Amino acid sequence: MGEEMNQEMTEFKSFEIGDVVTGKVSKVEEKHASVDVGFKIDGVLPISELSSLHVEKVSDVLSEGDEIEVKVIKVSEDELVLSKKAVEADKAWDALQEKYENSVAFDVEIADVVKGGLVVDLGVRGFIPASLVERHYVEDFSDYKGKNLSVKIVEFDPEKAKVILSHRAVLEQEADHKKQETLASLQAGQVVEGTVQRLTDFGAFVDIGGVDGLVHISQMAHHRVETPSEVVSEGQQVNVKILSVDRDNERISLSIKETLPGPWEEVKGSLNTGDEIEGTVKRLVSFGAFVEVAPGVEGLVHISEISNKHIGTPQEVLSEGETVRVKVLDVNLDEKRISLSIKVLETEQVSNEVEEYQKESDGNSPFSLGDMIGDQLKKYK
């Protein structure tokens, strides 16, 4: 009998700490599982040795009959303690080391959302800090649990069991790749669509496919622009013309003005001989005054057409920035010339006043219209 028992005993396997073996789950308790690995007693797999992540109860991970690979972490005549987590970690570190050294991007599933970031199971615990999840600020990460993200390892220290991951690094690499493709494809003279990213005192930065170009304030409109916000707003879609591309320094000069109809084209059909309009005196010269009658469109009031009274210089009766009413004498849009008159309107105003006077006097005035206009005009000489 004794010999039979000894023979039976020799059939049991012997183990040392560090041995990796395959066993079958024989029993599942709330905080541990029993595993038959061929030892004289079943080994104990504590809940803390199940996974690199937190486990609420063993039955969430294991069922009776499951075949699992475990590592021996403690052994004696009457005790065998096993770890599933240690086996997974051993396998994981080598693979992660290779991914880290080669800066490889790989997909992970978010296992949990914790304070400060996201947790993933890599065979070891991996952590994505909140600032390394997206390129933009995220207020609430609650819907990230269970989501798949492509990540890179940015910090790796097996001794401290530290694996820091970044999804943002993958996004930035993709954005840089797209940027380089865009830079290579852009040519001066192209008209493309873009999105206004931000405004500055000197212009607007516009995204034209992963790369920002600058629309200088002088290229925003045909008329003078004081601040870019007069013309565009952040997030607005705009057409821009590429003026120049500096690929080495990643600088692109753009123009909104070049995509717009010229100011002289815009007044075609809306400005005609005989029109009475309001304008702004822009420049005074010895021979007259240039008056802006539409954004970027100036006409000339010759000195002889400024006033009915004799003047030596336009400055005697006009000042730059002043608003005046003018009459269009002639329009030549092809040659970008408009002749204007202030004097004609003054004369017409006097004529209208005299006509009104005559109507009110029922024709009993002893003066003719010519006489009265002549008397009025003497005031301007």
mmCIF file of C-alpha atoms in Angstrom, residues 18-167:
data_model
loop_
_atom_site.group_PDB
_atom_site.id
_atom_site.type_symbol
_atom_site.label_atom_id
_atom_site.label_comp_id
_atom_site.label_asym_id
_atom_site.label_seq_id
_atom_site.Cartn_x
_atom_site.Cartn_y
_atom_site.Cartn_z
ATOM 1 C CA GLY A 18 8.806 31.358 -12.294
ATOM 2 C CA ASP A 19 7.558 28.229 -14.045
ATOM 3 C CA VAL A 20 4.891 28.904 -16.705
ATOM 4 C CA VAL A 21 2.313 26.122 -17.026
ATOM 5 C CA THR A 22 -1.080 25.457 -18.554
ATOM 6 C CA GLY A 23 -3.926 24.447 -16.248
ATOM 7 C CA LYS A 24 -7.691 24.041 -16.113
ATOM 8 C CA VAL A 25 -9.947 26.147 -13.893
ATOM 9 C CA SER A 26 -11.545 23.722 -11.414
ATOM 10 C CA LYS A 27 -13.454 26.174 -9.248
ATOM 11 C CA VAL A 28 -14.409 29.849 -9.329
ATOM 12 C CA GLU A 29 -14.858 31.797 -6.105
ATOM 13 C CA GLU A 30 -15.575 35.532 -5.752
ATOM 14 C CA LYS A 31 -11.984 36.491 -4.947
ATOM 15 C CA HIS A 32 -9.943 33.595 -6.373
ATOM 16 C CA ALA A 33 -9.998 30.612 -8.684
ATOM 17 C CA SER A 34 -8.652 27.100 -8.199
ATOM 18 C CA VAL A 35 -6.549 25.780 -11.064
ATOM 19 C CA ASP A 36 -5.495 22.169 -11.684
ATOM 20 C CA VAL A 37 -1.962 22.227 -13.057
ATOM 21 C CA GLY A 38 -1.025 18.632 -12.122
ATOM 22 C CA PHE A 39 0.268 19.511 -8.651
ATOM 23 C CA LYS A 40 -0.793 17.426 -5.642
ATOM 24 C CA ILE A 41 -3.227 20.229 -4.787
ATOM 25 C CA ASP A 42 -4.979 22.752 -6.974
ATOM 26 C CA GLY A 43 -3.162 26.024 -7.355
ATOM 27 C CA VAL A 44 -4.728 29.268 -6.154
ATOM 28 C CA LEU A 45 -5.153 32.157 -8.591
ATOM 29 C CA PRO A 46 -5.985 35.296 -6.519
ATOM 30 C CA ILE A 47 -8.207 37.976 -8.085
ATOM 31 C CA SER A 48 -5.289 40.426 -7.853
ATOM 32 C CA GLU A 49 -3.265 38.156 -10.192
ATOM 33 C CA LEU A 50 -5.934 37.857 -12.859
ATOM 34 C CA SER A 51 -5.344 40.999 -14.878
ATOM 35 C CA SER A 52 -3.365 44.216 -15.032
ATOM 36 C CA LEU A 53 -6.734 45.975 -14.766
ATOM 37 C CA HIS A 54 -9.113 46.082 -11.823
ATOM 38 C CA VAL A 55 -11.469 43.056 -11.630
ATOM 39 C CA GLU A 56 -14.639 43.157 -9.525
ATOM 40 C CA LYS A 57 -15.151 39.383 -9.296
ATOM 41 C CA VAL A 58 -13.347 36.376 -10.727
ATOM 42 C CA SER A 59 -16.408 35.141 -12.621
ATOM 43 C CA ASP A 60 -16.209 38.291 -14.772
ATOM 44 C CA VAL A 61 -13.008 36.861 -16.253
ATOM 45 C CA LEU A 62 -12.985 33.065 -15.741
ATOM 46 C CA SER A 63 -15.371 30.117 -15.854
ATOM 47 C CA GLU A 64 -14.904 26.536 -14.660
ATOM 48 C CA GLY A 65 -13.262 24.415 -17.333
ATOM 49 C CA ASP A 66 -11.297 27.292 -18.902
ATOM 50 C CA GLU A 67 -7.773 26.399 -19.921
ATOM 51 C CA ILE A 68 -5.347 29.162 -18.960
ATOM 52 C CA GLU A 69 -1.616 29.808 -18.898
ATOM 53 C CA VAL A 70 -0.232 30.835 -15.495
ATOM 54 C CA LYS A 71 3.074 31.513 -13.766
ATOM 55 C CA VAL A 72 4.073 30.035 -10.404
ATOM 56 C CA ILE A 73 4.735 32.896 -7.990
ATOM 57 C CA LYS A 74 4.792 30.915 -4.714
ATOM 58 C CA VAL A 75 5.245 27.199 -4.000
ATOM 59 C CA SER A 76 5.585 24.946 -0.950
ATOM 60 C CA GLU A 77 4.524 21.445 0.111
ATOM 61 C CA ASP A 78 0.981 22.571 0.799
ATOM 62 C CA GLU A 79 0.596 25.758 -1.225
ATOM 63 C CA LEU A 80 0.796 26.784 -4.890
ATOM 64 C CA VAL A 81 0.031 30.386 -5.848
ATOM 65 C CA LEU A 82 -0.388 31.238 -9.507
ATOM 66 C CA SER A 83 -0.580 34.390 -11.639
ATOM 67 C CA LYS A 84 -2.264 34.877 -14.986
ATOM 68 C CA LYS A 85 -1.323 38.549 -14.987
ATOM 69 C CA ALA A 86 2.405 37.750 -14.840
ATOM 70 C CA VAL A 87 2.269 35.570 -17.967
ATOM 71 C CA GLU A 88 0.439 38.244 -19.934
ATOM 72 C CA ALA A 89 2.890 40.887 -18.715
ATOM 73 C CA ASP A 90 5.926 38.825 -19.753
ATOM 74 C CA LYS A 91 4.549 38.444 -23.244
ATOM 75 C CA ALA A 92 3.475 42.073 -23.402
ATOM 76 C CA TRP A 93 6.763 43.736 -22.434
ATOM 77 C CA ASP A 94 8.729 42.303 -25.359
ATOM 78 C CA ALA A 95 6.061 43.285 -27.888
ATOM 79 C CA LEU A 96 5.691 46.738 -26.361
ATOM 80 C CA GLN A 97 9.454 47.279 -26.331
ATOM 81 C CA GLU A 98 9.529 46.659 -30.087
ATOM 82 C CA LYS A 99 6.579 49.007 -30.709
ATOM 83 C CA TYR A 100 8.223 51.722 -28.601
ATOM 84 C CA GLU A 101 11.634 51.465 -30.283
ATOM 85 C CA ASN A 102 10.100 51.555 -33.768
ATOM 86 C CA SER A 103 7.478 54.223 -32.932
ATOM 87 C CA VAL A 104 4.734 51.936 -34.203
ATOM 88 C CA ALA A 105 1.090 53.002 -34.071
ATOM 89 C CA PHE A 106 -1.369 50.309 -32.960
ATOM 90 C CA ASP A 107 -5.025 50.063 -31.949
ATOM 91 C CA VAL A 108 -6.199 49.677 -28.361
ATOM 92 C CA GLU A 109 -9.608 49.451 -26.713
ATOM 93 C CA ILE A 110 -10.269 51.838 -23.848
ATOM 94 C CA ALA A 111 -10.900 49.683 -20.780
ATOM 95 C CA ASP A 112 -11.677 52.426 -18.296
ATOM 96 C CA VAL A 113 -11.981 56.172 -17.787
ATOM 97 C CA VAL A 114 -10.170 57.434 -14.693
ATOM 98 C CA LYS A 115 -9.228 60.782 -13.246
ATOM 99 C CA GLY A 116 -6.645 62.317 -15.551
ATOM 100 C CA GLY A 117 -7.060 60.045 -18.540
ATOM 101 C CA LEU A 118 -7.844 56.650 -20.037
ATOM 102 C CA VAL A 119 -6.712 53.122 -19.123
ATOM 103 C CA VAL A 120 -6.052 50.274 -21.568
ATOM 104 C CA ASP A 121 -5.099 46.627 -21.149
ATOM 105 C CA LEU A 122 -1.932 45.781 -23.056
ATOM 106 C CA GLY A 123 -1.170 42.673 -21.051
ATOM 107 C CA VAL A 124 0.149 45.350 -18.725
ATOM 108 C CA ARG A 125 -1.629 48.521 -17.736
ATOM 109 C CA GLY A 126 -1.324 51.328 -20.256
ATOM 110 C CA PHE A 127 -2.335 54.930 -19.577
ATOM 111 C CA ILE A 128 -3.321 57.741 -21.952
ATOM 112 C CA PRO A 129 -3.151 61.122 -20.129
ATOM 113 C CA ALA A 130 -6.096 63.411 -20.917
ATOM 114 C CA SER A 131 -3.808 65.911 -22.683
ATOM 115 C CA LEU A 132 -2.570 63.168 -25.050
ATOM 116 C CA VAL A 133 -5.977 61.876 -26.161
ATOM 117 C CA GLU A 134 -6.989 64.477 -28.760
ATOM 118 C CA ARG A 135 -5.495 67.562 -30.403
ATOM 119 C CA HIS A 136 -8.366 69.600 -28.968
ATOM 120 C CA TYR A 137 -9.610 69.977 -25.392
ATOM 121 C CA VAL A 138 -12.120 67.341 -24.270
ATOM 122 C CA GLU A 139 -14.476 68.221 -21.410
ATOM 123 C CA ASP A 140 -15.917 64.752 -20.742
ATOM 124 C CA PHE A 141 -14.280 61.386 -21.552
ATOM 125 C CA SER A 142 -17.192 59.216 -20.345
ATOM 126 C CA ASP A 143 -18.135 58.025 -23.842
ATOM 127 C CA TYR A 144 -14.565 56.867 -24.591
ATOM 128 C CA LYS A 145 -14.947 53.602 -22.651
ATOM 129 C CA GLY A 146 -15.008 50.703 -25.124
ATOM 130 C CA LYS A 147 -13.841 52.957 -27.931
ATOM 131 C CA ASN A 148 -10.910 51.928 -30.158
ATOM 132 C CA LEU A 149 -8.066 54.416 -30.580
ATOM 133 C CA SER A 150 -4.816 54.279 -32.511
ATOM 134 C CA VAL A 151 -1.901 55.087 -30.180
ATOM 135 C CA LYS A 152 1.860 55.293 -29.895
ATOM 136 C CA ILE A 153 4.001 54.587 -26.835
ATOM 137 C CA VAL A 154 5.609 57.864 -25.700
ATOM 138 C CA GLU A 155 7.058 56.652 -22.364
ATOM 139 C CA PHE A 156 8.225 53.130 -21.595
ATOM 140 C CA ASP A 157 9.780 51.816 -18.361
ATOM 141 C CA PRO A 158 9.356 48.062 -17.677
ATOM 142 C CA GLU A 159 11.100 48.320 -14.295
ATOM 143 C CA LYS A 160 8.442 50.717 -13.074
ATOM 144 C CA ALA A 161 5.711 48.968 -15.091
ATOM 145 C CA LYS A 162 5.083 52.299 -16.801
ATOM 146 C CA VAL A 163 3.571 52.535 -20.290
ATOM 147 C CA ILE A 164 2.315 55.976 -21.365
ATOM 148 C CA LEU A 165 0.389 56.114 -24.635
ATOM 149 C CA SER A 166 -0.681 58.952 -26.928
ATOM 150 C CA HIS A 167 -3.501 59.097 -29.465
#
